[in-house]
Amino acid sequence: MPLTLRPFRNGDPPALVRLWNAVGLGRGAVQALTVDVFDHLVLAQQHFDARCLTVAVEGSEPGGAEPSRGSRVLGFSLASLAPSPPGASGDPQTAERTGVIDAVLVHPDVRGRGTGRRLMEAAIKSLQTRGATRIVAGGGPGESPFLVGLYGGCEPAGFLDSDPAAQPLMEACGFQPRDRTAILHRATDVRDRAGFQVLAARRHAALRTAPPAQTDRWWGTRYGRLDTLRFELAPRNAAASDPATAGVTLVGLDLYGPSWNRRAVGLRDLTPGPGGGPHHLHALILETTRRLREEAVDLLEIHADAEDESTLAMLSRIGFAPVDHGTRFVRDEAGTSPS
């Protein structure tokens, strides 16, 4: 039967979730996804509307909100505009707008028939219609409109190496790799390794909770739907208003528990404070690990730029090891349709 493409309808979520669970997205995607979770993290977003989600359907469908019994959802694409950068100014009619393609899923039964390309082309045209002048495939932490908490682990990292169908499709549609992210894991029961400076930083500092590092609407509507907590490392005699020497945001990864068979927490926004350095970051991670181990968390995840050798070396010393990589793709000429 021929496949037809159409916008999202209100009755689609059960079929979309079944497709997500059937396509084999790999270790970095939530498995056994439910309609409730998909609705909470994707469909309930303030920036979602029917134009964001294109559905590939096999069989004829009557008009209306509900798919017909004789039809079958065999693919979908998910895309939206990224927010303008903070402080962006100028004429909104001429300013660059980035469109982000978050996902293109095709059922294994119809792969190799051009369905992925058709969904990609539909997503690009939809983004251009809404004003996108630049198209990115596989958004990063500040770009991904919908996949925070569902794909990539503690933060979006583009399309993952463990998702085997993604990269060939991106390249076939004219996208080029933009940058790479390393995804690293560490068991909390690994013996701590620390030098003198790190031990001194731990001895003279204490862990405290803090407000989120970001509070804008874009952060709130995506990460605010997850369990998050901010830890800071500060001198033991410091007042609550005194600056910390390092900080990190914890992101709950319980949705990945069924497939990873571990209770995991992600670490993001790892940053030094005034007077802080690598040994303070090291000390903060060790103190955070100790605290989480007491809460029965047995796995930590953190992301780093794959080209940042100094950060990767520091994380390796702490006991983190790479388990996956993500790639973000870009097309220089958004106006060119995939062939």
XYZ file of N, CA, C and O in Angstrom, residues 34-218:
740
model
N 5.685 5.136 27.280
C 4.237 5.119 27.451
C 3.619 6.377 26.858
O 4.293 7.398 26.664
N 2.322 6.312 26.586
C 1.615 7.469 26.051
C 1.662 8.631 27.036
O 1.830 9.792 26.636
N 1.528 8.358 28.315
C 1.548 9.431 29.319
C 2.858 10.199 29.293
O 2.878 11.439 29.355
N 3.982 9.477 29.212
C 5.288 10.141 29.199
C 5.466 10.929 27.901
O 5.949 12.067 27.906
N 5.075 10.341 26.784
C 5.182 11.033 25.491
C 4.336 12.304 25.495
O 4.773 13.359 25.006
N 3.163 12.211 26.045
C 2.296 13.388 26.122
C 2.919 14.469 26.998
O 2.923 15.653 26.640
N 3.494 14.076 28.152
C 4.041 15.040 29.104
C 5.278 15.743 28.552
O 5.443 16.959 28.715
N 6.174 14.984 27.890
C 7.457 15.547 27.472
C 7.443 16.108 26.055
O 8.321 16.911 25.706
N 6.471 15.721 25.237
C 6.442 16.189 23.845
C 5.184 17.000 23.557
O 5.237 18.198 23.272
N 4.035 16.359 23.633
C 2.804 16.984 23.161
C 2.345 18.133 24.044
O 1.661 19.052 23.565
N 2.706 18.103 25.323
C 2.270 19.159 26.238
C 3.191 20.374 26.230
O 2.937 21.350 26.947
N 4.250 20.342 25.434
C 5.137 21.502 25.349
C 4.393 22.706 24.779
O 3.580 22.567 23.858
N 4.716 23.879 25.291
C 4.031 25.089 24.836
C 4.277 25.366 23.358
O 3.442 25.987 22.683
N 5.428 24.914 22.836
C 5.755 25.211 21.444
C 5.309 24.105 20.493
O 5.609 24.163 19.295
N 4.593 23.087 20.996
C 4.121 22.024 20.100
C 2.816 22.425 19.432
O 1.902 22.940 20.062
N 2.743 22.167 18.113
C 1.458 22.175 17.409
C 1.537 21.124 16.309
O 2.565 20.461 16.135
N 0.453 20.925 15.594
C 0.367 19.819 14.630
C 1.427 19.908 13.548
O 1.802 18.887 12.953
N 1.940 21.126 13.268
C 2.948 21.269 12.227
C 4.294 20.662 12.635
O 5.138 20.385 11.783
N 4.495 20.458 13.928
C 5.773 19.937 14.414
C 5.942 18.449 14.137
O 7.075 17.946 14.165
N 4.854 17.745 13.911
C 4.909 16.293 13.829
C 4.228 15.825 12.547
O 3.012 15.998 12.377
N 5.035 15.276 11.626
C 4.508 14.731 10.375
C 4.463 13.212 10.495
O 5.429 12.581 10.914
N 3.336 12.634 10.118
C 3.099 11.199 10.288
C 3.018 10.530 8.920
O 2.354 11.036 8.003
N 3.710 9.385 8.780
C 3.622 8.565 7.572
C 2.653 7.416 7.834
O 2.849 6.632 8.766
N 1.616 7.337 7.027
C 0.537 6.376 7.254
C 0.379 5.483 6.033
O 0.363 5.957 4.889
N 0.241 4.182 6.276
C -0.044 3.220 5.223
C -1.538 2.928 5.228
O -2.127 2.649 6.273
N -2.164 2.989 4.057
C -3.593 2.733 3.971
C -4.376 4.023 3.921
O -3.880 5.106 4.217
N -5.633 3.915 3.568
C -6.487 5.091 3.445
C -7.022 5.502 4.804
O -7.216 4.675 5.689
N -7.240 6.801 4.953
C -7.791 7.347 6.198
C -8.901 8.326 5.873
O -8.717 9.191 5.004
N -9.989 8.243 6.575
C -10.998 9.293 6.444
C -10.533 10.525 7.197
O -9.623 10.467 8.016
N -11.153 11.652 6.921
C -10.832 12.836 7.696
C -11.278 12.669 9.134
O -12.192 11.902 9.433
N -10.645 13.369 10.033
C -11.012 13.265 11.437
C -9.808 13.062 12.313
O -8.690 12.899 11.836
N -10.041 13.064 13.615
C -8.932 13.016 14.566
C -8.379 11.617 14.757
O -7.208 11.446 15.082
N -9.197 10.585 14.565
C -8.768 9.219 14.878
C -8.280 8.488 13.631
O -8.933 8.547 12.589
N -7.126 7.782 13.716
C -6.701 6.943 12.595
C -7.729 5.841 12.360
O -8.360 5.343 13.292
N -7.905 5.440 11.092
C -8.856 4.377 10.801
C -8.253 3.027 11.136
O -7.038 2.861 11.237
N -9.121 2.014 11.294
C -8.646 0.678 11.652
C -7.796 0.057 10.543
O -6.947 -0.776 10.797
N -8.036 0.450 9.304
C -7.287 -0.121 8.202
C -5.971 0.560 7.916
O -5.242 0.150 7.022
N -5.634 1.614 8.668
C -4.384 2.338 8.444
C -3.345 1.924 9.472
O -3.663 1.355 10.512
N -2.087 2.238 9.163
C -0.976 1.865 10.045
C 0.067 2.964 10.015
O 0.535 3.366 8.944
N 0.436 3.480 11.180
C 1.475 4.507 11.274
C 2.834 3.829 11.176
O 3.183 2.984 12.000
N 3.632 4.222 10.162
C 4.919 3.574 9.907
C 6.100 4.545 9.976
O 7.240 4.148 9.703
N 5.844 5.774 10.344
C 6.944 6.720 10.497
C 6.453 8.056 10.994
O 5.264 8.367 10.889
N 7.360 8.839 11.563
C 7.040 10.229 11.880
C 8.322 11.037 12.019
O 9.406 10.499 12.297
N 8.192 12.326 11.784
C 9.287 13.275 12.027
C 8.807 14.311 13.034
O 7.622 14.638 13.094
N 9.752 14.816 13.816
C 9.451 15.749 14.898
C 10.408 16.922 14.770
O 11.637 16.733 14.801
N 9.885 18.121 14.602
C 10.743 19.282 14.352
C 10.063 20.561 14.820
O 8.835 20.664 14.827
N 10.888 21.548 15.204
C 10.358 22.844 15.610
C 11.472 23.879 15.525
O 12.642 23.544 15.315
N 11.116 25.132 15.710
C 12.095 26.210 15.741
C 12.781 26.255 17.094
O 12.142 26.065 18.136
N 14.080 26.517 17.087
C 14.805 26.775 18.328
C 14.578 28.222 18.722
O 14.280 29.072 17.874
N 14.708 28.554 20.001
C 14.511 29.943 20.414
C 15.640 30.820 19.905
O 16.753 30.333 19.616
N 15.369 32.114 19.763
C 16.429 33.047 19.407
C 17.457 33.087 20.528
O 17.100 32.965 21.708
N 18.750 33.248 20.210
C 19.761 33.310 21.262
C 19.478 34.441 22.236
O 18.933 35.488 21.859
N 19.807 34.271 23.542
C 19.597 35.338 24.519
C 20.292 36.623 24.074
O 21.436 36.601 23.624
N 19.573 37.720 24.166
C 20.160 39.007 23.807
C 20.139 39.294 22.318
O 20.677 40.311 21.873
N 19.545 38.402 21.519
C 19.507 38.623 20.069
C 18.691 39.875 19.774
O 17.671 40.154 20.397
N 19.175 40.648 18.818
C 18.484 41.884 18.459
C 18.453 42.003 16.942
O 18.963 41.147 16.217
N 17.890 43.075 16.471
C 17.822 43.278 15.027
C 16.418 43.025 14.506
O 15.479 42.742 15.249
N 16.281 43.128 13.203
C 14.991 42.969 12.550
C 14.569 41.503 12.589
O 15.241 40.639 12.015
N 13.453 41.167 13.260
C 13.027 39.769 13.321
C 12.705 39.189 11.950
O 12.679 37.982 11.775
N 12.443 40.061 10.953
C 12.149 39.570 9.620
C 13.402 39.085 8.893
O 13.322 38.289 7.962
N 14.576 39.572 9.308
C 15.817 39.179 8.634
C 16.748 38.377 9.531
O 17.750 37.850 9.044
N 16.452 38.284 10.807
C 17.325 37.545 11.726
C 17.307 36.048 11.387
O 16.290 35.511 10.954
N 18.449 35.397 11.601
C 18.522 33.962 11.333
C 17.689 33.198 12.352
O 17.761 33.445 13.537
N 16.881 32.268 11.876
C 16.114 31.385 12.739
C 16.556 29.955 12.464
O 16.633 29.534 11.312
N 16.804 29.215 13.516
C 17.252 27.833 13.381
C 16.086 26.889 13.577
O 15.379 26.953 14.578
N 15.892 26.010 12.610
C 14.922 24.934 12.733
C 15.632 23.659 13.126
O 16.710 23.351 12.589
N 15.070 22.926 14.078
C 15.709 21.723 14.601
C 14.841 20.505 14.295
O 13.667 20.466 14.675
N 15.435 19.535 13.616
C 14.773 18.243 13.389
C 15.234 17.311 14.502
O 16.395 16.909 14.547
N 14.331 16.987 15.400
C 14.667 16.199 16.581
C 14.672 14.704 16.304
O 15.450 13.955 16.896
N 13.774 14.247 15.441
C 13.646 12.805 15.226
C 13.033 12.528 13.869
O 12.169 13.276 13.396
N 13.504 11.450 13.234
C 12.878 10.880 12.045
C 12.858 9.372 12.262
O 13.901 8.718 12.231
N 11.679 8.823 12.508
C 11.541 7.399 12.819
C 10.811 6.696 11.689
O 9.779 7.185 11.214
N 11.357 5.563 11.277
C 10.752 4.760 10.219
C 10.699 3.310 10.692
O 11.699 2.763 11.167
N 9.537 2.696 10.550
C 9.388 1.306 10.966
C 10.304 0.406 10.136
O 10.474 0.617 8.924
N 10.925 -0.603 10.762
C 11.823 -1.502 10.019
C 11.174 -2.144 8.792
O 11.860 -2.446 7.806
N 9.852 -2.331 8.795
C 9.174 -2.977 7.672
C 9.240 -2.160 6.389
O 9.077 -2.726 5.288
N 9.436 -0.840 6.490
C 9.401 -0.008 5.274
C 10.703 0.773 5.077
O 10.746 1.718 4.288
N 11.759 0.401 5.760
C 13.038 1.070 5.541
C 13.578 0.720 4.158
O 13.351 -0.367 3.639
N 14.323 1.652 3.585
C 14.880 1.442 2.263
C 13.939 1.796 1.133
O 14.253 1.564 -0.042
N 12.792 2.394 1.453
C 11.816 2.760 0.423
C 11.676 4.274 0.262
O 10.739 4.758 -0.372
N 12.562 5.030 0.876
C 12.510 6.480 0.750
C 11.611 7.172 1.748
O 11.425 8.396 1.681
N 11.064 6.425 2.713
C 10.148 7.033 3.691
C 10.872 8.052 4.563
O 10.347 9.134 4.847
N 12.080 7.721 4.996
C 12.840 8.645 5.823
C 13.122 9.950 5.107
O 13.017 11.036 5.686
N 13.487 9.857 3.830
C 13.753 11.076 3.055
C 12.491 11.916 2.914
O 12.542 13.154 2.990
N 11.359 11.270 2.675
C 10.118 12.017 2.536
C 9.758 12.727 3.845
O 9.328 13.893 3.836
N 9.941 12.051 4.962
C 9.668 12.679 6.256
C 10.641 13.829 6.527
O 10.251 14.873 7.068
N 11.907 13.633 6.152
C 12.887 14.692 6.339
C 12.533 15.914 5.490
O 12.584 17.060 5.964
N 12.151 15.677 4.233
C 11.770 16.785 3.363
C 10.547 17.511 3.909
O 10.480 18.749 3.879
N 9.584 16.769 4.424
C 8.388 17.404 4.991
C 8.754 18.248 6.205
O 8.221 19.353 6.391
N 9.661 17.756 7.048
C 10.082 18.515 8.222
C 10.797 19.796 7.814
O 10.563 20.871 8.389
N 11.674 19.707 6.816
C 12.397 20.895 6.349
C 11.433 21.929 5.799
O 11.513 23.119 6.134
N 10.486 21.499 4.974
C 9.533 22.448 4.398
C 8.676 23.093 5.475
O 8.381 24.296 5.418
N 8.288 22.307 6.472
C 7.488 22.867 7.561
C 8.273 23.934 8.321
O 7.740 24.996 8.655
N 9.551 23.657 8.586
C 10.385 24.622 9.298
C 10.605 25.886 8.476
O 10.564 27.003 9.005
N 10.834 25.728 7.176
C 11.021 26.893 6.316
C 9.758 27.742 6.265
O 9.823 28.974 6.274
N 8.604 27.090 6.231
C 7.337 27.824 6.217
C 7.180 28.676 7.461
O 6.595 29.770 7.425
N 7.750 28.184 8.574
C 7.666 28.927 9.843
C 8.828 29.905 10.018
O 8.982 30.490 11.086
N 9.660 30.069 9.005
C 10.685 31.105 9.043
C 12.096 30.628 9.274
O 13.004 31.464 9.429
N 12.339 29.333 9.283
C 13.702 28.843 9.509
C 14.585 29.166 8.315
O 14.218 28.936 7.165
N 15.761 29.703 8.588
C 16.749 29.990 7.546
C 17.955 29.068 7.663
O 18.840 29.099 6.813
N 17.991 28.267 8.701
C 19.089 27.322 8.932
C 18.485 26.069 9.549
O 17.667 26.155 10.465
N 18.884 24.899 9.051
C 18.295 23.651 9.510
C 19.363 22.799 10.189
O 20.415 22.520 9.609
N 19.068 22.389 11.416
C 19.950 21.511 12.192
C 19.216 20.194 12.417
O 18.015 20.193 12.711
N 19.919 19.090 12.268
C 19.347 17.776 12.554
C 20.054 17.187 13.764
O 21.267 17.014 13.747
N 19.291 16.920 14.801
C 19.891 16.452 16.045
C 20.310 17.629 16.902
O 21.452 18.073 16.859
N 19.389 18.164 17.671
C 19.681 19.356 18.460
C 20.542 19.050 19.673
O 20.544 17.942 20.198
N 21.284 20.060 20.121
C 22.053 19.964 21.352
C 21.211 20.359 22.545
O 19.994 20.568 22.437
N 21.836 20.498 23.719
C 21.083 20.779 24.949
C 20.233 22.044 24.889
O 19.135 22.072 25.431
N 20.729 23.075 24.221
C 19.973 24.318 24.156
C 19.067 24.426 22.946
O 18.385 25.430 22.780
N 19.055 23.394 22.077
C 18.303 23.470 20.833
C 17.125 22.509 20.781
O 16.073 22.845 20.259
N 17.304 21.283 21.273
C 16.306 20.229 21.083
C 14.953 20.635 21.651
O 14.823 20.866 22.854
N 13.918 20.715 20.809
C 12.618 21.170 21.308
C 11.858 20.132 22.129
O 11.087 20.490 23.017
N 12.071 18.824 21.841
C 11.173 17.822 22.389
C 11.820 16.613 23.057
O 11.145 15.884 23.779
N 13.097 16.351 22.822
C 13.659 15.071 23.255
C 14.385 15.106 24.592
O 15.004 14.118 24.984
N 14.327 16.219 25.315
C 14.919 16.261 26.653
C 14.224 15.220 27.530
O 13.005 15.235 27.685
N 14.998 14.299 28.073
C 14.445 13.247 28.924
C 14.083 11.977 28.198
O 13.848 10.948 28.830
N 14.039 12.013 26.844
C 13.620 10.847 26.075
C 14.747 10.215 25.267
O 14.712 9.013 24.994
N 15.724 11.012 24.854
C 16.757 10.522 23.941
C 18.056 11.268 24.244
O 18.071 12.493 24.328
N 19.122 10.518 24.414
C 20.419 11.141 24.671
C 20.878 11.049 26.109
O 22.022 11.337 26.410
N 19.974 10.687 27.028
C 20.350 10.605 28.437
C 20.063 11.902 29.154
O 18.963 12.452 29.071
N 21.079 12.426 29.863
C 20.831 13.591 30.723
C 20.636 14.884 29.940
O 20.155 15.873 30.492
N 21.010 14.903 28.655
C 20.734 16.050 27.803
C 20.876 15.623 26.345
O 21.598 14.675 26.035
N 20.172 16.287 25.438
C 20.281 15.918 24.029
C 21.702 16.111 23.518
O 22.398 17.058 23.902
N 22.131 15.217 22.638
C 23.498 15.256 22.106
C 23.499 14.981 20.607
O 24.462 14.442 20.075
N 22.420 15.323 19.916
C 22.318 14.990 18.508
C 21.884 13.547 18.331
O 21.267 12.953 19.212
N 22.208 12.968 17.185
C 21.881 11.571 16.917
C 23.027 10.681 17.383
O 24.193 10.961 17.114
N 22.689 9.602 18.081
C 23.687 8.773 18.749
C 24.249 7.702 17.827
O 23.563 7.169 16.955
N 25.519 7.352 18.073
C 26.140 6.255 17.337
C 25.399 4.949 17.582
O 25.379 4.062 16.725
N 24.802 4.797 18.763
C 24.081 3.565 19.107
C 22.716 3.482 18.448
O 22.011 2.485 18.601
N 22.334 4.524 17.708
C 21.093 4.553 16.927
C 21.496 4.359 15.466
O 21.755 5.322 14.740
N 21.600 3.113 14.988
C 22.304 2.841 13.732
C 21.685 3.421 12.481
O 22.379 3.638 11.487
N 20.382 3.693 12.490
C 19.733 4.182 11.273
C 19.871 5.687 11.081
O 19.602 6.200 9.987
N 20.297 6.416 12.115
C 20.230 7.876 12.075
C 21.265 8.500 11.137
O 20.919 9.272 10.235
N 22.543 8.191 11.348
C 23.580 8.889 10.590
C 23.487 8.641 9.088
O 23.611 9.597 8.303
N 23.255 7.408 8.606
C 23.116 7.219 7.155
C 21.983 8.055 6.552
O 22.124 8.583 5.440
N 20.881 8.203 7.277
C 19.773 9.008 6.769
C 20.174 10.476 6.695
O 19.878 11.161 5.702
N 20.850 10.992 7.736
C 21.249 12.398 7.726
C 22.156 12.695 6.533
O 21.982 13.690 5.815
N 23.121 11.830 6.315
C 24.068 12.049 5.218
C 23.380 11.914 3.860
O 23.684 12.663 2.923
N 22.441 10.975 3.738
C 21.722 10.802 2.475
C 20.861 12.017 2.142
O 20.585 12.285 0.970
N 20.467 12.770 3.170
C 19.617 13.944 2.971
C 20.427 15.241 2.889
O 19.860 16.331 2.962
N 21.746 15.122 2.750
C 22.570 16.303 2.529
C 23.058 17.014 3.770
O 23.574 18.134 3.677
N 22.929 16.405 4.937
C 23.430 17.013 6.166
C 24.880 16.610 6.411
O 25.286 15.493 6.084
N 25.631 17.527 6.999
C 27.029 17.282 7.322
C 27.229 17.320 8.839
O 26.566 18.098 9.534
N 28.129 16.492 9.376
C 28.389 16.538 10.824
C 28.855 17.920 11.252
O 29.685 18.546 10.583
N 28.311 18.395 12.374
C 28.681 19.714 12.886
C 29.608 19.590 14.072
O 30.665 20.197 14.110
N 29.238 18.827 15.067
C 30.108 18.606 16.219
C 29.711 17.316 16.908
O 28.640 16.754 16.660
N 30.583 16.834 17.797
C 30.421 15.536 18.438
C 30.440 15.700 19.955
O 31.166 16.530 20.503
N 29.651 14.885 20.623
C 29.594 14.868 22.078
C 29.909 13.464 22.570
O 29.367 12.487 22.044
N 30.787 13.379 23.559
C 31.072 12.100 24.211
C 30.114 11.918 25.380
O 29.885 12.853 26.163
N 29.553 10.736 25.513
C 28.657 10.389 26.616
C 29.395 9.384 27.489
O 29.823 8.333 27.001
N 29.545 9.723 28.769
C 30.376 8.920 29.663
C 29.578 8.461 30.871
O 28.693 9.186 31.358
N 29.914 7.274 31.364
C 29.268 6.704 32.548
C 30.317 6.374 33.604
O 31.488 6.114 33.290
N 29.861 6.382 34.856
C 30.694 5.980 35.992
C 29.811 5.322 37.034
O 28.788 5.896 37.432
N 30.162 4.142 37.464
C 29.434 3.513 38.566
C 29.772 4.236 39.863
O 30.909 4.670 40.072
N 28.796 4.376 40.744
C 29.051 5.114 41.980
C 29.896 4.315 42.971
O 30.410 4.893 43.934
N 30.042 2.994 42.745
C 30.843 2.203 43.674
C 32.304 2.080 43.244
O 33.088 1.360 43.867
N 32.693 2.813 42.177
C 34.104 2.836 41.775
C 34.898 3.577 42.838
O 34.469 4.617 43.352
N 36.059 3.060 43.169
C 36.878 3.682 44.206
C 37.315 5.077 43.761
O 37.802 5.274 42.644
N 37.137 6.057 44.653
C 37.518 7.430 44.346
C 39.032 7.541 44.198
O 39.797 6.983 44.982
N 39.440 8.291 43.151
C 40.854 8.552 42.931
C 41.065 10.056 42.948
O 40.468 10.776 42.154
N 41.910 10.535 43.850
C 42.078 11.977 43.988
C 43.482 12.304 44.463
O 44.059 11.597 45.296
N 44.024 13.409 43.920
C 45.323 13.900 44.341
C 45.213 14.825 45.538
O 44.122 15.057 46.081
N 46.329 15.402 45.921
C 46.384 16.239 47.131
C 45.452 17.441 47.013
O 44.741 17.767 47.967
N 45.466 18.140 45.847
C 44.639 19.340 45.708
C 43.149 19.007 45.828
O 42.390 19.765 46.438
N 42.761 17.893 45.262
C 41.357 17.490 45.339
C 40.979 17.138 46.770
O 39.920 17.537 47.273
N 41.848 16.413 47.459
C 41.577 16.067 48.860
C 41.462 17.313 49.721
O 40.600 17.412 50.599
N 42.333 18.311 49.456
C 42.272 19.566 50.215
C 40.973 20.312 49.938
O 40.344 20.866 50.853
N 40.547 20.307 48.668
C 39.293 20.987 48.317
C 38.110 20.327 49.014
O 37.189 21.012 49.488
N 38.110 19.002 49.111
C 37.023 18.287 49.782
C 37.038 18.551 51.286
O 35.991 18.705 51.917
N 38.231 18.620 51.855
C 38.365 18.768 53.307
C 37.841 20.121 53.778
O 37.276 20.240 54.875
N 38.038 21.146 52.968
C 37.687 22.511 53.397
C 36.374 23.005 52.785
O 36.063 24.191 52.896
N 35.615 22.118 52.179
C 34.378 22.549 51.523
C 33.226 21.632 51.903
O 33.417 20.546 52.447
N 32.031 22.098 51.625
C 30.822 21.323 51.901
C 29.866 21.438 50.725
O 29.892 22.427 49.977
N 29.019 20.429 50.583
C 28.023 20.406 49.523
C 26.776 21.146 49.986
O 26.338 20.993 51.129
N 26.213 21.972 49.114
C 24.969 22.663 49.437
C 24.071 22.664 48.198
O 24.538 22.539 47.073
N 22.774 22.757 48.413
C 21.845 22.872 47.296
C 21.737 24.332 46.884
O 22.011 25.239 47.667
N 21.332 24.555 45.635
C 21.284 25.911 45.101
C 20.150 26.018 44.090
O 19.647 25.002 43.590
N 19.733 27.239 43.744
C 18.709 27.413 42.700
C 19.243 26.931 41.357
O 20.452 26.783 41.166
N 18.360 26.686 40.392
C 18.806 26.243 39.066
C 19.770 27.236 38.441
O 19.688 28.452 38.663
N 20.700 26.695 37.643
C 21.661 27.559 36.952
C 20.978 28.391 35.875
O 21.442 29.472 35.518
N 19.868 27.880 35.331
C 19.092 28.593 34.328
C 17.638 28.643 34.780
O 17.137 27.704 35.395
N 16.977 29.743 34.439
C 15.579 29.894 34.860
C 14.693 30.422 33.736
O 13.540 30.776 33.979
N 15.204 30.490 32.507
C 14.398 31.024 31.412
C 13.293 30.039 31.023
O 13.317 28.864 31.391
N 12.334 30.515 30.254
C 11.179 29.699 29.886
C 11.586 28.466 29.084
O 11.029 27.378 29.271
N 12.558 28.614 28.174
C 12.980 27.491 27.341
C 13.557 26.368 28.197
O 13.302 25.199 27.961
